[in-house]
GROMACS .gro file of C-alpha atoms in nm:
model
  340
    1MET     CA    1  -0.011  -0.018  -0.036
    2ALA     CA    2   0.107   0.321  -0.124
    3GLY     CA    3   0.104   0.661   0.148
    4ILE     CA    4   0.326   1.016   0.190
    5ILE     CA    5   0.665   0.915   0.320
    6GLY     CA    6   0.761   1.261   0.448
    7TYR     CA    7   0.521   1.630   0.284
    8GLY     CA    8   0.622   1.946   0.247
    9VAL     CA    9   0.360   2.358   0.180
   10TYR     CA   10   0.504   2.706   0.132
   11ILE     CA   11   0.380   2.993   0.168
   12PRO     CA   12   0.484   3.368   0.091
   13LYS     CA   13   0.522   3.573   0.389
   14PHE     CA   14   0.244   3.884   0.191
   15ARG     CA   15   0.031   3.925   0.312
   16LEU     CA   16  -0.321   4.091   0.109
   17GLU     CA   17  -0.706   4.167   0.360
   18GLN     CA   18  -0.909   4.050   0.083
   19LYS     CA   19  -1.132   4.370   0.061
   20GLU     CA   20  -0.882   4.578   0.015
   21ALA     CA   21  -0.883   4.449  -0.343
   22ALA     CA   22  -1.295   4.428  -0.323
   23ILE     CA   23  -1.403   4.723  -0.216
   24PRO     CA   24  -1.248   4.966  -0.458
   25TRP     CA   25  -1.455   4.773  -0.727
   26GLY     CA   26  -1.759   4.794  -0.534
   27SER     CA   27  -1.775   4.502  -0.374
   28TRP     CA   28  -1.755   4.261  -0.092
   29SER     CA   29  -1.402   3.956   0.064
   30ALA     CA   30  -1.357   3.878   0.339
   31GLY     CA   31  -1.010   3.751   0.484
   32GLU     CA   32  -0.674   3.819   0.389
   33LYS     CA   33  -0.471   3.651   0.096
   34SER     CA   34  -0.106   3.496   0.040
   35VAL     CA   35   0.073   3.774  -0.222
   36CYS     CA   36   0.409   3.624  -0.393
   37GLY     CA   37   0.651   3.849  -0.359
   38ALA     CA   38   0.827   4.022  -0.642
   39ASP     CA   39   1.138   3.747  -0.725
   40GLU     CA   40   0.833   3.426  -0.610
   41ASP     CA   41   0.657   3.219  -0.833
   42VAL     CA   42   0.456   2.896  -0.882
   43VAL     CA   43   0.905   2.801  -0.916
   44THR     CA   44   0.998   2.913  -0.642
   45MET     CA   45   0.750   2.818  -0.411
   46ALA     CA   46   0.771   2.481  -0.501
   47ALA     CA   47   1.172   2.413  -0.439
   48GLU     CA   48   1.089   2.509  -0.090
   49ALA     CA   49   0.827   2.327  -0.102
   50THR     CA   50   1.031   2.015  -0.245
   51ASP     CA   51   1.297   2.054   0.000
   52ASN     CA   52   1.052   2.099   0.300
   53ALA     CA   53   0.950   1.750   0.267
   54MET     CA   54   1.180   1.596   0.114
   55LYS     CA   55   1.312   1.696   0.529
   56HIS     CA   56   1.102   1.536   0.597
   57ALA     CA   57   1.069   1.204   0.464
   58GLY     CA   58   1.470   1.145   0.510
   59ILE     CA   59   1.568   1.032   0.148
   60ASP     CA   60   1.832   0.975  -0.098
   61PRO     CA   61   1.711   1.238  -0.431
   62ALA     CA   62   1.825   0.956  -0.605
   63GLN     CA   63   1.519   0.721  -0.516
   64ILE     CA   64   1.259   0.888  -0.658
   65GLY     CA   65   1.248   0.708  -0.975
   66ALA     CA   66   0.932   1.004  -1.089
   67ILE     CA   67   0.842   1.382  -1.075
   68TYR     CA   68   0.455   1.484  -1.122
   69PHE     CA   69   0.426   1.802  -1.115
   70GLY     CA   70   0.023   2.002  -1.057
   71THR     CA   71  -0.139   2.372  -1.150
   72ALA     CA   72  -0.312   2.587  -1.276
   73SER     CA   73  -0.071   2.929  -1.282
   74SER     CA   74   0.235   2.736  -1.517
   75PRO     CA   75   0.461   3.022  -1.596
   76TYR     CA   76   0.484   2.837  -1.997
   77ILE     CA   77   0.252   2.683  -2.240
   78GLU     CA   78   0.474   2.521  -2.433
   79GLN     CA   79   0.705   2.359  -2.127
   80TYR     CA   80   0.745   2.172  -1.830
   81VAL     CA   81   0.827   2.297  -1.479
   82SER     CA   82   0.881   1.917  -1.360
   83PRO     CA   83   1.199   1.927  -1.542
   84ILE     CA   84   1.343   2.206  -1.304
   85LEU     CA   85   1.227   2.150  -1.008
   86ALA     CA   86   1.429   1.737  -1.096
   87GLU     CA   87   1.795   1.938  -1.131
   88MET     CA   88   1.748   2.121  -0.829
   89LEU     CA   89   1.727   1.810  -0.665
   90GLY     CA   90   2.001   1.656  -0.912
   91LEU     CA   91   1.761   1.342  -1.008
   92ARG     CA   92   1.904   1.152  -1.293
   93PRO     CA   93   1.807   1.271  -1.656
   94GLU     CA   94   1.635   0.897  -1.685
   95THR     CA   95   1.389   1.022  -1.353
   96THR     CA   96   1.023   1.114  -1.523
   97ARG     CA   97   0.886   1.443  -1.482
   98ILE     CA   98   0.545   1.464  -1.603
   99ASP     CA   99   0.308   1.813  -1.509
  100TYR     CA  100  -0.099   1.783  -1.515
  101LEU     CA  101  -0.183   2.154  -1.593
  102GLY     CA  102  -0.470   2.399  -1.709
  103SER     CA  103  -0.707   2.252  -1.404
  104VAL     CA  104  -0.725   2.301  -1.026
  105ASN     CA  105  -0.761   1.941  -0.937
  106GLY     CA  106  -0.410   1.907  -1.134
  107LEU     CA  107  -0.183   1.814  -0.809
  108ALA     CA  108  -0.506   1.592  -0.781
  109ASN     CA  109  -0.384   1.403  -1.075
  110ALA     CA  110   0.003   1.391  -1.010
  111LEU     CA  111  -0.097   1.232  -0.715
  112LEU     CA  112  -0.290   0.994  -0.915
  113GLY     CA  113  -0.017   0.950  -1.151
  114CYS     CA  114   0.195   0.898  -0.897
  115LEU     CA  115  -0.012   0.618  -0.704
  116ASP     CA  116  -0.044   0.446  -1.078
  117ALA     CA  117   0.256   0.395  -1.126
  118ILE     CA  118   0.418   0.238  -0.828
  119ALA     CA  119   0.052   0.010  -0.852
  120ALA     CA  120   0.214  -0.075  -1.121
  121LYS     CA  121   0.572  -0.092  -1.029
  122ARG     CA  122   0.692   0.079  -1.248
  123ILE     CA  123   0.859   0.333  -0.951
  124LYS     CA  124   0.914   0.288  -0.645
  125CYS     CA  125   0.886   0.580  -0.473
  126GLY     CA  126   0.752   0.918  -0.652
  127LEU     CA  127   0.745   1.318  -0.574
  128VAL     CA  128   0.444   1.517  -0.588
  129LEU     CA  129   0.396   1.868  -0.585
  130GLY     CA  130   0.211   2.183  -0.708
  131GLY     CA  131   0.197   2.521  -0.695
  132GLU     CA  132  -0.027   2.804  -0.781
  133ASP     CA  133  -0.063   3.219  -0.823
  134ARG     CA  134  -0.322   3.223  -1.072
  135ALA     CA  135  -0.360   3.504  -1.336
  136THR     CA  136  -0.631   3.756  -1.232
  137ALA     CA  137  -0.649   4.157  -1.282
  138PRO     CA  138  -0.835   4.412  -1.039
  139GLY     CA  139  -1.099   4.434  -1.035
  140THR     CA  140  -1.206   4.051  -1.105
  141GLU     CA  141  -1.320   3.723  -0.867
  142GLY     CA  142  -0.985   3.574  -0.849
  143ASP     CA  143  -0.828   3.950  -0.802
  144ALA     CA  144  -0.995   3.970  -0.447
  145ASN     CA  145  -0.978   3.576  -0.300
  146PHE     CA  146  -0.712   3.384  -0.533
  147GLY     CA  147  -0.420   3.324  -0.276
  148ALA     CA  148  -0.003   3.193  -0.337
  149GLY     CA  149   0.151   2.860  -0.245
  150ALA     CA  150   0.256   2.508  -0.280
  151MET     CA  151   0.242   2.099  -0.161
  152ALA     CA  152   0.507   1.839  -0.209
  153MET     CA  153   0.486   1.550  -0.133
  154VAL     CA  154   0.723   1.181  -0.101
  155ILE     CA  155   0.496   0.942  -0.227
  156GLY     CA  156   0.615   0.523  -0.183
  157THR     CA  157   0.545   0.270   0.029
  158THR     CA  158   0.810   0.212   0.340
  159GLY     CA  159   0.858   0.463   0.618
  160THR     CA  160   0.489   0.588   0.550
  161ILE     CA  161   0.346   0.850   0.775
  162ALA     CA  162  -0.017   0.809   0.649
  163ASP     CA  163  -0.137   0.599   0.360
  164PHE     CA  164  -0.349   0.562   0.029
  165GLU     CA  165  -0.666   0.268   0.167
  166GLY     CA  166  -0.860   0.377  -0.170
  167MET     CA  167  -0.975   0.634  -0.388
  168HIS     CA  168  -1.259   0.714  -0.687
  169THR     CA  169  -1.260   0.992  -0.895
  170TYR     CA  170  -1.487   1.149  -1.057
  171SER     CA  171  -1.634   1.409  -1.408
  172THR     CA  172  -1.768   1.601  -1.609
  173LEU     CA  173  -1.829   1.814  -1.877
  174PHE     CA  174  -1.846   2.106  -1.664
  175LEU     CA  175  -1.825   2.493  -1.763
  176ASP     CA  176  -1.699   2.726  -1.393
  177ARG     CA  177  -1.388   2.893  -1.476
  178TRP     CA  178  -1.103   2.889  -1.702
  179ARG     CA  179  -0.890   3.132  -1.895
  180SER     CA  180  -0.822   3.036  -2.329
  181VAL     CA  181  -0.449   3.147  -2.425
  182LYS     CA  182  -0.566   3.432  -2.522
  183ASP     CA  183  -0.638   3.567  -2.207
  184ALA     CA  184  -0.470   3.737  -1.905
  185TRP     CA  185  -0.693   3.580  -1.653
  186VAL     CA  186  -0.923   3.365  -1.491
  187SER     CA  187  -1.274   3.411  -1.627
  188ASN     CA  188  -1.574   3.284  -1.466
  189LEU     CA  189  -1.893   3.208  -1.544
  190ASN     CA  190  -2.006   3.428  -1.263
  191ASP     CA  191  -2.399   3.267  -1.162
  192ASN     CA  192  -2.214   3.134  -0.767
  193ARG     CA  193  -2.532   2.910  -0.698
  194PHE     CA  194  -2.434   2.708  -0.989
  195ASP     CA  195  -2.067   2.599  -0.887
  196ARG     CA  196  -2.141   2.564  -0.637
  197GLU     CA  197  -2.420   2.298  -0.615
  198TYR     CA  198  -2.346   2.197  -0.957
  199GLY     CA  199  -1.969   2.205  -0.925
  200TYR     CA  200  -1.838   2.193  -0.611
  201GLN     CA  201  -2.134   2.034  -0.398
  202LYS     CA  202  -2.216   1.740  -0.697
  203HIS     CA  203  -1.864   1.664  -0.781
  204VAL     CA  204  -1.748   1.617  -0.444
  205SER     CA  205  -1.984   1.452  -0.300
  206GLU     CA  206  -2.092   1.195  -0.608
  207ALA     CA  207  -1.694   1.103  -0.571
  208CYS     CA  208  -1.671   1.019  -0.170
  209LYS     CA  209  -1.952   0.807  -0.230
  210GLY     CA  210  -1.826   0.598  -0.460
  211LEU     CA  211  -1.541   0.557  -0.254
  212LEU     CA  212  -1.739   0.519   0.021
  213GLU     CA  213  -1.898   0.241  -0.187
  214LYS     CA  214  -1.629   0.110  -0.249
  215LEU     CA  215  -1.459   0.037   0.095
  216GLY     CA  216  -1.848  -0.051   0.258
  217ARG     CA  217  -1.771   0.251   0.475
  218LYS     CA  218  -1.974   0.556   0.615
  219ALA     CA  219  -1.847   0.889   0.589
  220GLN     CA  220  -1.916   0.956   0.977
  221ASP     CA  221  -1.668   0.627   1.050
  222TYR     CA  222  -1.355   0.899   0.980
  223THR     CA  223  -1.228   1.155   1.210
  224TYR     CA  224  -1.202   1.362   0.917
  225ALA     CA  225  -1.241   1.502   0.644
  226VAL     CA  226  -1.019   1.755   0.409
  227PHE     CA  227  -1.229   1.907   0.063
  228ALA     CA  228  -1.083   2.167  -0.133
  229GLN     CA  229  -1.171   2.516  -0.036
  230PRO     CA  230  -1.235   2.821  -0.298
  231ASP     CA  231  -1.403   2.955   0.001
  232GLU     CA  232  -1.453   2.840   0.363
  233ARG     CA  233  -1.822   2.753   0.423
  234ILE     CA  234  -1.820   2.525   0.099
  235PRO     CA  235  -1.705   2.276   0.238
  236THR     CA  236  -2.007   2.185   0.482
  237LEU     CA  237  -2.222   2.155   0.152
  238PRO     CA  238  -2.084   1.809   0.062
  239ALA     CA  239  -2.020   1.747   0.489
  240LYS     CA  240  -2.388   1.831   0.445
  241ASP     CA  241  -2.468   1.550   0.178
  242LEU     CA  242  -2.245   1.283   0.360
  243GLY     CA  243  -2.328   1.303   0.765
  244ILE     CA  244  -2.021   1.468   0.831
  245GLN     CA  245  -2.049   1.695   1.135
  246LYS     CA  246  -1.841   1.967   1.117
  247ASP     CA  247  -1.603   1.953   1.411
  248ARG     CA  248  -1.481   1.732   1.168
  249LEU     CA  249  -1.366   1.909   0.840
  250ALA     CA  250  -1.079   2.122   0.858
  251PRO     CA  251  -1.041   2.378   0.963
  252GLY     CA  252  -1.063   2.721   0.765
  253ILE     CA  253  -0.786   2.816   0.579
  254ALA     CA  254  -0.959   3.050   0.215
  255SER     CA  255  -1.013   3.254   0.485
  256ILE     CA  256  -0.625   3.346   0.566
  257VAL     CA  257  -0.439   3.271   0.265
  258GLY     CA  258  -0.712   3.273  -0.044
  259ASP     CA  259  -0.789   3.016  -0.257
  260LEU     CA  260  -0.487   2.793  -0.302
  261GLY     CA  261  -0.668   2.629  -0.662
  262SER     CA  262  -0.439   2.275  -0.644
  263CYS     CA  263  -0.219   2.355  -0.359
  264SER     CA  264  -0.602   2.410  -0.156
  265SER     CA  265  -0.730   2.020  -0.032
  266PHE     CA  266  -0.367   1.958  -0.020
  267ILE     CA  267  -0.247   2.283   0.206
  268SER     CA  268  -0.507   2.161   0.419
  269LEU     CA  269  -0.433   1.709   0.454
  270ALA     CA  270  -0.124   1.905   0.523
  271ARG     CA  271  -0.264   2.087   0.843
  272ILE     CA  272  -0.451   1.840   0.923
  273LEU     CA  273  -0.115   1.544   0.906
  274ASP     CA  274   0.034   1.823   1.112
  275LYS     CA  275  -0.150   1.715   1.429
  276ALA     CA  276  -0.252   1.343   1.308
  277LYS     CA  277  -0.237   1.032   1.539
  278ALA     CA  278  -0.186   0.703   1.410
  279ASP     CA  279  -0.453   0.535   1.284
  280GLU     CA  280  -0.662   0.830   1.207
  281THR     CA  281  -0.837   0.856   0.960
  282ILE     CA  282  -0.886   1.098   0.619
  283LEU     CA  283  -1.152   1.112   0.415
  284PHE     CA  284  -1.067   1.377   0.161
  285GLY     CA  285  -1.149   1.536  -0.184
  286SER     CA  286  -1.040   1.764  -0.426
  287TYR     CA  287  -1.154   1.945  -0.685
  288GLY     CA  288  -1.178   2.146  -1.021
  289SER     CA  289  -1.267   2.169  -1.343
  290GLY     CA  290  -1.563   1.995  -1.260
  291ALA     CA  291  -1.329   1.661  -1.177
  292SER     CA  292  -1.317   1.524  -0.788
  293ASN     CA  293  -1.002   1.301  -0.668
  294ALA     CA  294  -1.184   1.148  -0.305
  295MET     CA  295  -0.908   0.923  -0.153
  296SER     CA  296  -0.943   0.710   0.124
  297LEU     CA  297  -0.634   0.825   0.404
  298VAL     CA  298  -0.513   0.631   0.699
  299VAL     CA  299  -0.217   0.757   0.985
  300ARG     CA  300   0.054   0.534   1.069
  301ASN     CA  301   0.319   0.578   1.323
  302GLN     CA  302   0.653   0.645   1.201
  303ILE     CA  303   0.433   1.020   1.169
  304GLU     CA  304   0.557   1.090   1.524
  305GLN     CA  305   0.853   0.978   1.497
  306LYS     CA  306   0.907   1.228   1.179
  307ARG     CA  307   0.702   1.497   1.362
  308LYS     CA  308   1.069   1.637   1.443
  309LYS     CA  309   1.158   1.730   1.087
  310LEU     CA  310   0.858   1.937   1.021
  311VAL     CA  311   0.825   2.251   0.874
  312PRO     CA  312   0.450   2.251   1.040
  313VAL     CA  313   0.143   2.512   0.844
  314GLU     CA  314   0.133   2.723   1.077
  315LYS     CA  315   0.477   2.843   1.109
  316TYR     CA  316   0.439   2.939   0.730
  317ILE     CA  317   0.014   3.080   0.857
  318ASN     CA  318   0.191   3.300   1.123
  319ARG     CA  319   0.522   3.443   0.984
  320LYS     CA  320   0.323   3.765   0.704
  321GLN     CA  321   0.331   4.105   0.628
  322ASN     CA  322   0.082   4.306   0.573
  323ILE     CA  323   0.093   4.423   0.241
  324THR     CA  324  -0.139   4.797   0.042
  325TYR     CA  325  -0.336   4.764  -0.236
  326THR     CA  326  -0.144   4.957  -0.440
  327ASN     CA  327   0.174   4.743  -0.346
  328TYR     CA  328  -0.008   4.406  -0.467
  329LEU     CA  329  -0.118   4.636  -0.801
  330ARG     CA  330   0.290   4.660  -0.847
  331ILE     CA  331   0.416   4.306  -0.771
  332LYS     CA  332   0.159   4.230  -0.982
  333GLU     CA  333   0.262   4.457  -1.250
  334HIS     CA  334  -0.109   4.562  -1.278
  335LEU     CA  335  -0.034   4.876  -1.201
  336LYS     CA  336   0.371   5.089  -1.391
  337ARG     CA  337   0.513   5.386  -1.355
  338GLY     CA  338   0.471   5.571  -1.648
  339PRO     CA  339   0.835   5.753  -1.797
  340TYR     CA  340   0.930   6.097  -1.671
   0.00000   0.00000   0.00000
């Protein structure tokens, strides 16, 4: 059975109050969001998350047989990001390098790719990672609530801290958010109720129901439930469908760091693993682009032994520096100085 050998996260220190970006455009949004600095992007964030994950796992990079990178924020249309991170680790040219792009479900899909490769015995150990800093424009929904962050996991069968017991995917042709080649930023249908009920809620609920049926379990059997968090209220929708009490839901992060796209559910998972105990169980559900991947995890004894090597999520959450909306626009290059 494959599982997580080690994990790491990265969240930029800069924070913007979401209302500062919403009020000038006649809107409102609560909480804060994380913002990349001028010298940060999805690659640098993923690099630090990877460094944290490798140290937590305590393995030699030579043991990594494949690297899978998932994001909806790739700086490239035609080029992979994974080779950059493979080079950073000094991985052999024979190491498989694959990017899963174009969806905020990309990181979850990257994890499935790694688990499939391990199950097929093509590799013994893989690195799954992702980073998000989605493109936005002033006045758009994402301008107020799209955050930045990264997550990395070393996946294998030996020395695991949490094992994957099963998984189930539910996917349809559902369009809620998109960014075409000609677009400079993410667009949406501006029908939040439709997105919530027929997109997020339906797909996460159905994926979890399919998984529970496979395993012969009930949602109430799990210690924790971790769902994607475009905002903090929305995970309560599939939780209600599944009969999960609110106190079992992962703590909210969307009001602290914003909507982290494909990293949202995984940084929430990391925050749970930071405190989880052996034999506790986790029901996990990702979401993005009309697809949800549900997974069942069980925590192992090794988690306590490796905790001293961990850089906890709270360290990044508490390490923050607030910036103004004007500074944010300058960092995003939406506001530039005119010629002298």
